[in-house]
GROMACS .gro file of C-alpha atoms in nm:
model
  425
    1THR     CA    1   6.832   7.962   8.970
    2ARG     CA    2   7.124   7.814   9.162
    3VAL     CA    3   7.417   8.042   9.223
    4GLY     CA    4   7.770   7.988   9.334
    5PHE     CA    5   8.130   8.011   9.227
    6ARG     CA    6   8.247   7.887   8.891
    7ARG     CA    7   8.517   7.625   8.936
    8VAL     CA    8   8.841   7.738   8.780
    9PRO     CA    9   9.037   7.442   8.636
   10ASN     CA   10   9.379   7.370   8.777
   11ARG     CA   11   9.625   7.464   8.507
   12LEU     CA   12   9.922   7.357   8.716
   13LEU     CA   13   9.895   7.008   8.568
   14GLY     CA   14  10.039   7.146   8.247
   15ASN     CA   15  10.394   7.276   8.250
   16PRO     CA   16  10.538   7.286   8.603
   17SER     CA   17  10.815   7.521   8.492
   18LYS     CA   18  10.556   7.797   8.450
   19LEU     CA   19  10.444   7.798   8.810
   20THR     CA   20  10.466   8.174   8.853
   21GLN     CA   21  10.254   8.242   8.545
   22ASP     CA   22  10.002   7.958   8.574
   23ARG     CA   23   9.894   7.961   8.936
   24ARG     CA   24   9.527   7.883   8.967
   25SER     CA   25   9.303   8.180   9.031
   26SER     CA   26   9.088   8.139   9.336
   27GLN     CA   27   8.887   8.458   9.298
   28PRO     CA   28   8.512   8.404   9.332
   29CYS     CA   29   8.312   8.420   9.012
   30PHE     CA   30   7.933   8.446   8.996
   31SER     CA   31   7.757   8.196   8.770
   32THR     CA   32   7.395   8.110   8.707
   33ALA     CA   33   7.278   7.765   8.607
   34PRO     CA   34   6.960   7.708   8.401
   35THR     CA   35   6.641   7.665   8.601
   36SER     CA   36   6.578   7.296   8.656
   37SER     CA   37   6.247   7.119   8.617
   38SER     CA   38   6.228   7.074   8.994
   39ASN     CA   39   6.244   7.449   9.042
   40ALA     CA   40   5.979   7.499   8.775
   41ALA     CA   41   5.758   7.265   8.975
   42GLY     CA   42   5.789   7.489   9.275
   43GLN     CA   43   6.097   7.348   9.452
   44GLU     CA   44   6.276   7.621   9.648
   45PRO     CA   45   6.628   7.718   9.545
   46SER     CA   46   6.930   7.701   9.772
   47THR     CA   47   7.252   7.895   9.775
   48SER     CA   48   7.554   7.703   9.654
   49THR     CA   49   7.919   7.750   9.724
   50PRO     CA   50   8.195   7.596   9.516
   51ARG     CA   51   8.400   7.293   9.584
   52SER     CA   52   8.690   7.476   9.429
   53THR     CA   53   8.950   7.641   9.641
   54PRO     CA   54   8.831   7.952   9.819
   55THR     CA   55   9.084   8.219   9.900
   56PRO     CA   56   9.236   8.163  10.248
   57THR     CA   57   9.050   8.373  10.504
   58PRO     CA   58   9.263   8.626  10.681
   59ALA     CA   59   9.023   8.783  10.926
   60PRO     CA   60   8.856   8.589  11.205
   61ALA     CA   61   8.569   8.345  11.152
   62SER     CA   62   8.401   8.401  10.816
   63THR     CA   63   8.567   8.718  10.698
   64ALA     CA   64   8.832   8.724  10.432
   65ALA     CA   65   9.052   9.032  10.388
   66PRO     CA   66   9.071   9.168  10.034
   67ALA     CA   67   9.368   9.137   9.815
   68PRO     CA   68   9.619   9.413   9.867
   69ALA     CA   69   9.563   9.708   9.652
   70SER     CA   70   9.917   9.826   9.668
   71GLY     CA   71  10.262   9.701   9.744
   72SER     CA   72  10.275   9.869  10.077
   73ALA     CA   73  10.107   9.810  10.409
   74PRO     CA   74   9.880  10.000  10.645
   75SER     CA   75   9.975  10.188  10.947
   76SER     CA   76   9.922  10.470  11.182
   77GLY     CA   77   9.588  10.583  11.303
   78SER     CA   78   9.730  10.880  11.481
   79GLY     CA   79   9.632  11.127  11.212
   80SER     CA   80   9.911  11.362  11.312
   81ALA     CA   81  10.129  11.480  11.032
   82SER     CA   82  10.481  11.345  11.051
   83PRO     CA   83  10.780  11.562  10.963
   84GLN     CA   84  10.922  11.526  10.617
   85ILE     CA   85  11.269  11.566  10.475
   86GLN     CA   86  11.251  11.879  10.268
   87ALA     CA   87  11.537  11.992  10.052
   88ALA     CA   88  11.507  12.305   9.839
   89PRO     CA   89  11.283  12.231   9.538
   90VAL     CA   90  11.493  12.197   9.224
   91SER     CA   91  11.369  12.146   8.870
   92PRO     CA   92  11.511  11.848   8.675
   93ARG     CA   93  11.692  12.078   8.434
   94MET     CA   94  11.852  12.279   8.713
   95GLU     CA   95  11.936  11.964   8.904
   96ALA     CA   96  12.129  11.832   8.606
   97GLN     CA   97  12.341  12.146   8.622
   98LEU     CA   98  12.411  12.132   8.996
   99THR     CA   99  12.774  12.138   9.090
  100LEU     CA  100  12.937  11.909   9.342
  101GLU     CA  101  12.935  12.188   9.600
  102GLN     CA  102  12.562  12.244   9.554
  103TYR     CA  103  12.497  11.875   9.608
  104LYS     CA  104  12.702  11.891   9.925
  105GLU     CA  105  12.481  12.175  10.047
  106ILE     CA  106  12.170  11.962   9.988
  107TYR     CA  107  12.325  11.667  10.173
  108ASP     CA  108  12.435  11.887  10.461
  109ARG     CA  109  12.080  12.020  10.501
  110LEU     CA  110  11.944  11.664  10.510
  111ILE     CA  111  12.212  11.560  10.761
  112LYS     CA  112  12.122  11.858  10.978
  113ILE     CA  113  11.758  11.745  10.984
  114PHE     CA  114  11.858  11.399  11.106
  115LEU     CA  115  12.088  11.548  11.370
  116GLU     CA  116  11.811  11.774  11.499
  117ARG     CA  117  11.543  11.507  11.515
  118PRO     CA  118  11.538  11.219  11.768
  119ARG     CA  119  11.636  10.878  11.634
  120ASP     CA  120  11.279  10.751  11.675
  121ASP     CA  121  11.170  10.995  11.402
  122TRP     CA  122  11.425  10.885  11.144
  123LYS     CA  123  11.212  10.606  11.005
  124LYS     CA  124  10.922  10.848  10.953
  125LEU     CA  125  11.154  11.098  10.787
  126ILE     CA  126  11.274  10.834  10.541
  127VAL     CA  127  10.927  10.695  10.465
  128PHE     CA  128  10.770  11.039  10.415
  129SER     CA  129  11.051  11.178  10.200
  130ARG     CA  130  11.020  11.152   9.824
  131GLN     CA  131  11.381  11.263   9.781
  132TRP     CA  132  11.545  11.012  10.013
  133PRO     CA  133  11.576  10.721   9.764
  134GLU     CA  134  11.751  10.958   9.525
  135HIS     CA  135  11.988  11.116   9.776
  136GLN     CA  136  12.055  10.839  10.029
  137ASP     CA  137  12.387  10.729   9.878
  138GLY     CA  138  12.508  11.087   9.860
  139VAL     CA  139  12.404  11.152  10.221
  140PHE     CA  140  12.598  10.851  10.352
  141LYS     CA  141  12.903  10.946  10.148
  142ARG     CA  142  12.886  11.303  10.275
  143ILE     CA  143  12.865  11.192  10.640
  144LYS     CA  144  13.180  10.982  10.592
  145GLU     CA  145  13.357  11.274  10.426
  146ARG     CA  146  13.270  11.506  10.712
  147ALA     CA  147  13.373  11.249  10.973
  148ASP     CA  148  13.709  11.189  10.803
  149ALA     CA  149  13.776  11.562  10.773
  150GLU     CA  150  13.669  11.646  11.129
  151ALA     CA  151  13.961  11.730  11.361
  152ASP     CA  152  13.761  11.725  11.684
  153ILE     CA  153  13.758  11.364  11.806
  154ASP     CA  154  13.418  11.398  11.980
  155LYS     CA  155  13.250  11.539  11.667
  156LYS     CA  156  13.421  11.273  11.454
  157MET     CA  157  13.286  10.994  11.673
  158ALA     CA  158  12.941  11.156  11.678
  159LEU     CA  159  12.927  11.167  11.297
  160ARG     CA  160  13.040  10.805  11.270
  161LYS     CA  161  12.771  10.705  11.519
  162VAL     CA  162  12.508  10.890  11.316
  163PHE     CA  163  12.635  10.712  11.003
  164ARG     CA  164  12.596  10.366  11.161
  165GLN     CA  165  12.257  10.439  11.315
  166LEU     CA  166  12.113  10.599  11.002
  167GLN     CA  167  12.243  10.315  10.787
  168GLY     CA  168  12.076  10.065  11.021
  169VAL     CA  169  11.740  10.245  11.004
  170ASN     CA  170  11.765  10.268  10.625
  171GLU     CA  171  11.840   9.896  10.594
  172GLU     CA  172  11.547   9.817  10.822
  173VAL     CA  173  11.308  10.023  10.607
  174ASN     CA  174  11.439   9.855  10.290
  175ARG     CA  175  11.400   9.509  10.448
  176TYR     CA  176  11.040   9.577  10.546
  177ASN     CA  177  10.963   9.714  10.201
  178SER     CA  178  11.113   9.399  10.049
  179VAL     CA  179  10.886   9.177  10.261
  180LEU     CA  180  10.582   9.388  10.171
  181LYS     CA  181  10.667   9.356   9.803
  182LYS     CA  182  10.662   8.977   9.837
  183PHE     CA  183  10.302   8.997   9.959
  184ALA     CA  184  10.206   9.249   9.691
  185ASP     CA  185  10.355   9.037   9.411
  186ALA     CA  186  10.211   8.705   9.536
  187GLN     CA  187   9.873   8.551   9.471
  188GLU     CA  188   9.629   8.596   9.757
  189ASP     CA  189   9.629   8.225   9.837
  190GLU     CA  190  10.008   8.234   9.890
  191TRP     CA  191  10.009   8.485  10.176
  192GLU     CA  192   9.988   8.216  10.443
  193ALA     CA  193  10.300   8.052  10.303
  194ILE     CA  194  10.488   8.385  10.302
  195VAL     CA  195  10.386   8.453  10.664
  196ALA     CA  196  10.514   8.108  10.761
  197VAL     CA  197  10.857   8.193  10.618
  198TYR     CA  198  10.885   8.560  10.720
  199ARG     CA  199  10.711   8.550  11.058
  200GLY     CA  200  11.039   8.657  11.220
  201ASP     CA  201  11.027   8.986  11.026
  202LEU     CA  202  10.659   9.049  11.097
  203GLN     CA  203  10.719   9.192  11.443
  204LYS     CA  204  10.649   9.522  11.618
  205GLY     CA  205  10.895   9.720  11.402
  206PHE     CA  206  10.734   9.589  11.085
  207PHE     CA  207  10.387   9.704  11.188
  208GLU     CA  208  10.525  10.040  11.297
  209HIS     CA  209  10.661  10.072  10.944
  210MET     CA  210  10.317   9.990  10.809
  211GLN     CA  211  10.170  10.268  11.021
  212CYS     CA  212  10.416  10.513  10.868
  213LEU     CA  213  10.313  10.400  10.521
  214MET     CA  214   9.947  10.446  10.602
  215ALA     CA  215  10.006  10.791  10.745
  216ALA     CA  216  10.196  10.886  10.429
  217ALA     CA  217   9.898  10.768  10.217
  218LYS     CA  218   9.629  10.953  10.415
  219ASP     CA  219   9.549  11.178  10.116
  220ASP     CA  220   9.512  10.883   9.874
  221LYS     CA  221   9.188  10.711   9.976
  222SER     CA  222   9.215  10.407   9.747
  223ARG     CA  223   9.576  10.337   9.843
  224LEU     CA  224   9.499  10.390  10.210
  225GLU     CA  225   9.214  10.138  10.194
  226GLY     CA  226   9.443   9.886  10.030
  227LEU     CA  227   9.703   9.937  10.301
  228VAL     CA  228   9.444   9.895  10.575
  229ALA     CA  229   9.320   9.573  10.413
  230MET     CA  230   9.674   9.439  10.394
  231ASN     CA  231   9.740   9.531  10.756
  232THR     CA  232   9.422   9.361  10.874
  233ARG     CA  233   9.494   9.041  10.692
  234LEU     CA  234   9.858   9.024  10.800
  235VAL     CA  235   9.759   9.074  11.164
  236ALA     CA  236   9.503   8.793  11.130
  237LEU     CA  237   9.752   8.559  10.963
  238CYS     CA  238  10.019   8.632  11.225
  239THR     CA  239   9.770   8.574  11.506
  240SER     CA  240   9.661   8.242  11.354
  241HIS     CA  241  10.021   8.137  11.294
  242ASP     CA  242  10.119   8.210  11.654
  243SER     CA  243   9.820   8.026  11.801
  244ILE     CA  244   9.910   7.712  11.603
  245ALA     CA  245  10.280   7.741  11.685
  246LYS     CA  246  10.205   7.724  12.060
  247ASP     CA  247  10.132   7.351  12.034
  248GLN     CA  248  10.472   7.213  11.940
  249ASP     CA  249  10.358   6.851  11.975
  250LYS     CA  250  10.093   6.897  11.704
  251LEU     CA  251  10.346   7.067  11.477
  252ASP     CA  252  10.593   6.782  11.523
  253ALA     CA  253  10.322   6.526  11.444
  254ALA     CA  254  10.215   6.723  11.136
  255ALA     CA  255  10.575   6.748  11.018
  256GLU     CA  256  10.609   6.370  11.049
  257VAL     CA  257  10.292   6.322  10.844
  258TYR     CA  258  10.428   6.555  10.577
  259ARG     CA  259  10.761   6.370  10.561
  260ASP     CA  260  10.577   6.038  10.523
  261LEU     CA  261  10.366   6.194  10.250
  262LEU     CA  262  10.671   6.306  10.052
  263SER     CA  263  10.841   5.968  10.085
  264SER     CA  264  10.532   5.774   9.974
  265ILE     CA  265  10.440   5.955   9.652
  266SER     CA  266  10.599   5.906   9.313
  267SER     CA  267  10.337   6.059   9.083
  268LEU     CA  268  10.051   6.306   9.076
  269GLU     CA  269   9.800   6.025   9.114
  270ASP     CA  270   9.977   5.904   9.428
  271ALA     CA  271   9.970   6.256   9.572
  272ASP     CA  272   9.597   6.294   9.504
  273LYS     CA  273   9.514   5.958   9.662
  274LYS     CA  274   9.736   6.018   9.965
  275MET     CA  275   9.589   6.364  10.028
  276ALA     CA  276   9.236   6.222  10.006
  277GLU     CA  277   9.330   5.955  10.261
  278LEU     CA  278   9.474   6.217  10.497
  279ALA     CA  279   9.157   6.423  10.467
  280GLN     CA  280   8.935   6.124  10.545
  281SER     CA  281   9.145   6.037  10.849
  282GLY     CA  282   9.125   6.394  10.980
  283LYS     CA  283   9.499   6.460  10.959
  284ILE     CA  284   9.465   6.778  10.751
  285ASP     CA  285   9.436   7.018  11.040
  286PRO     CA  286   9.572   7.372  11.104
  287ALA     CA  287   9.911   7.232  11.211
  288PHE     CA  288   9.942   7.032  10.887
  289LEU     CA  289   9.842   7.340  10.688
  290GLN     CA  290  10.117   7.543  10.854
  291ILE     CA  291  10.376   7.275  10.775
  292THR     CA  292  10.273   7.263  10.407
  293ALA     CA  293  10.272   7.645  10.396
  294LYS     CA  294  10.625   7.658  10.538
  295ALA     CA  295  10.747   7.397  10.291
  296TYR     CA  296  10.602   7.582   9.994
  297GLY     CA  297  10.714   7.924  10.120
  298ALA     CA  298  11.071   7.801  10.168
  299ALA     CA  299  11.080   7.644   9.820
  300ARG     CA  300  10.917   7.951   9.667
  301ASP     CA  301  11.178   8.199   9.790
  302THR     CA  302  11.496   8.005   9.720
  303ASN     CA  303  11.695   7.968   9.400
  304MET     CA  304  11.828   7.630   9.513
  305SER     CA  305  11.501   7.442   9.449
  306VAL     CA  306  11.425   7.322   9.099
  307GLU     CA  307  11.098   7.436   8.946
  308GLU     CA  308  10.947   7.086   8.974
  309ALA     CA  309  11.010   7.083   9.351
  310LYS     CA  310  10.843   7.423   9.388
  311TRP     CA  311  10.549   7.302   9.182
  312VAL     CA  312  10.502   6.984   9.390
  313SER     CA  313  10.518   7.177   9.719
  314TYR     CA  314  10.265   7.427   9.584
  315LYS     CA  315  10.030   7.151   9.471
  316LEU     CA  316  10.042   6.979   9.811
  317TYR     CA  317   9.982   7.311   9.986
  318ARG     CA  318   9.683   7.394   9.765
  319GLN     CA  319   9.532   7.048   9.802
  320ALA     CA  320   9.566   7.067  10.181
  321ARG     CA  321   9.401   7.409  10.168
  322ASP     CA  322   9.118   7.269   9.952
  323TYR     CA  323   9.037   6.982  10.186
  324PHE     CA  324   9.061   7.201  10.495
  325ASP     CA  325   8.833   7.472  10.353
  326ARG     CA  326   8.568   7.216  10.260
  327GLN     CA  327   8.547   7.122  10.628
  328LYS     CA  328   8.422   7.472  10.720
  329PRO     CA  329   8.066   7.510  10.848
  330SER     CA  330   7.808   7.588  10.580
  331GLU     CA  331   7.732   7.927  10.742
  332GLN     CA  332   8.091   8.038  10.703
  333ARG     CA  333   8.106   7.930  10.339
  334ILE     CA  334   7.775   8.100  10.258
  335LEU     CA  335   7.890   8.422  10.423
  336GLU     CA  336   8.223   8.417  10.239
  337TYR     CA  337   8.030   8.393   9.913
  338LEU     CA  338   7.792   8.675  10.006
  339ILE     CA  339   8.081   8.899  10.113
  340SER     CA  340   8.246   8.848   9.774
  341ILE     CA  341   7.946   9.010   9.597
  342SER     CA  342   8.008   9.383   9.558
  343ASP     CA  343   7.660   9.483   9.437
  344PRO     CA  344   7.433   9.536   9.743
  345SER     CA  345   7.115   9.452   9.548
  346GLU     CA  346   7.257   9.127   9.417
  347ARG     CA  347   7.390   9.045   9.762
  348SER     CA  348   7.041   9.090   9.909
  349ARG     CA  349   6.892   8.857   9.646
  350GLN     CA  350   7.152   8.593   9.722
  351LEU     CA  351   7.087   8.635  10.093
  352ASP     CA  352   6.722   8.548  10.026
  353ASP     CA  353   6.835   8.228   9.852
  354ALA     CA  354   7.075   8.150  10.135
  355VAL     CA  355   6.795   8.142  10.395
  356THR     CA  356   6.543   7.959  10.171
  357PRO     CA  357   6.531   7.583  10.247
  358GLY     CA  358   6.623   7.363   9.955
  359PRO     CA  359   6.812   7.046   9.864
  360THR     CA  360   7.164   7.011  10.006
  361ARG     CA  361   7.385   6.821   9.768
  362LEU     CA  362   7.743   6.810   9.646
  363THR     CA  363   7.863   6.818   9.287
  364ASP     CA  364   8.201   6.835   9.120
  365THR     CA  365   8.171   7.211   9.080
  366HIS     CA  366   7.931   7.331   9.352
  367ASP     CA  367   7.817   7.252   9.703
  368TYR     CA  368   7.448   7.343   9.742
  369MET     CA  369   7.354   7.451  10.094
  370TYR     CA  370   7.138   7.687  10.296
  371SER     CA  371   7.111   7.807  10.654
  372THR     CA  372   6.884   8.007  10.883
  373PRO     CA  373   6.893   8.385  10.949
  374GLN     CA  374   6.957   8.317  11.318
  375ARG     CA  375   7.267   8.107  11.253
  376LEU     CA  376   7.404   8.346  10.991
  377TYR     CA  377   7.356   8.638  11.228
  378LEU     CA  378   7.527   8.449  11.510
  379VAL     CA  379   7.834   8.369  11.296
  380LEU     CA  380   7.861   8.728  11.173
  381ASP     CA  381   7.826   8.872  11.521
  382GLU     CA  382   8.090   8.639  11.667
  383ALA     CA  383   8.325   8.708  11.375
  384LEU     CA  384   8.299   9.084  11.425
  385LYS     CA  385   8.356   9.047  11.799
  386ALA     CA  386   8.664   8.837  11.724
  387TYR     CA  387   8.784   9.103  11.480
  388ASP     CA  388   8.753   9.373  11.748
  389ALA     CA  389   8.939   9.154  11.999
  390MET     CA  390   9.212   9.082  11.744
  391GLN     CA  391   9.255   9.455  11.673
  392ALA     CA  392   9.284   9.530  12.044
  393ALA     CA  393   9.543   9.255  12.093
  394ALA     CA  394   9.739   9.369  11.789
  395LYS     CA  395   9.741   9.724  11.918
  396GLU     CA  396   9.893   9.606  12.245
  397ARG     CA  397  10.131   9.338  12.116
  398LEU     CA  398  10.225   9.451  11.765
  399ASN     CA  399  10.184   9.825  11.820
  400THR     CA  400   9.924   9.863  11.542
  401SER     CA  401   9.700  10.160  11.602
  402GLU     CA  402   9.328  10.174  11.532
  403ALA     CA  403   9.290  10.194  11.156
  404SER     CA  404   9.144  10.516  11.021
  405THR     CA  405   8.970  10.314  10.750
  406THR     CA  406   8.776   9.993  10.820
  407PRO     CA  407   8.857   9.714  10.570
  408ARG     CA  408   8.594   9.672  10.300
  409LYS     CA  409   8.501   9.316  10.395
  410VAL     CA  410   8.453   9.409  10.758
  411ARG     CA  411   8.219   9.688  10.646
  412ILE     CA  412   8.023   9.440  10.434
  413MET     CA  413   8.001   9.200  10.728
  414LYS     CA  414   7.850   9.474  10.943
  415GLU     CA  415   7.605   9.564  10.666
  416LEU     CA  416   7.504   9.198  10.631
  417ARG     CA  417   7.455   9.160  11.004
  418ASP     CA  418   7.233   9.470  11.016
  419GLU     CA  419   7.038   9.356  10.709
  420ILE     CA  420   6.970   9.011  10.858
  421MET     CA  421   6.851   9.170  11.180
  422ARG     CA  422   6.628   9.416  10.995
  423ARG     CA  423   6.472   9.176  10.744
  424TYR     CA  424   6.452   8.841  10.923
  425LEU     CA  425   6.486   8.876  11.299
   0.00000   0.00000   0.00000
């Protein structure tokens, strides 16, 4: 039995105006082909991986972070409970009957909390509060009313300063939530393009916001795990983006190649042939991938581009991703396939196939390959060391704390490494 991914046909060749609904799925799918006569004669099977597009890998080496489970992002590992904005609990029926004066009392209590807490805590207060989205407009209006009515010039200026600062923190939180929603709403294979466009927002403040979101979700295990997975992958994508961006000469050369590509194609067939030529000449490298990701990300998030332009930029980005992923070492591709299997028993069976020598051949739907336990163990061990180093660097540079929950795929990588050591080495 040969196992691998089932190739999912590219439905983008249909109606380009339906890009958002018809993006190709790149999720792995297990399939089993009938036993061939060669296998019946005693030929050993080999593990196969698809020639279709694998999901871009977020974590170092062979690991790929899971798709986000929620629209938010991970965060703090501090474990300490953050203060929350607490107004007096009011039932919906009673709230409907509140008078203007009663609302003012609620807003004044919230304002008092902000005045008593240091400015560094305001973001946590907003993120942790369930009432803030409902009362924020009223709070800002009330601060202005109090400032206008205040006779003391020092108190008036203090209230106006609080208004400006609180409005700035609120806008920052809303901006970060908007960026996170773009990742949550996008296909997993589009995250690299979104990072290329919004890298300027994915700075220290953004990851501090993610920590607040994770701390707020500490009692919801499934949501917390999704936030941790999103955090891990975004850190990996930002790290990769920054390492490529350091070599400006390569980026300039890749941009020139991309411009020549756009000027030389007039049909889908031309695009396919040109991309194949670029792959054969070795010009589809990380710098070229980043340029195609930026081009697609910019077209994706603007209303000025026509749907056909967005579709073409997406197709070029996906084709570049396809060719680049097929250049990965066989060990990395095998491990990515094994990590995608959730059932431990099935994963162990496929691991046996992966280390059993057999024919290595390429087909239109699968690439059949195998490796040795020693090489698989080496790749896993180096990937996990790189993950630890990336986490340490992110903690120092991006202010991301040690996650209280290890991402699922990292846990599976550790289990695989231990299993290979126990069974084969």
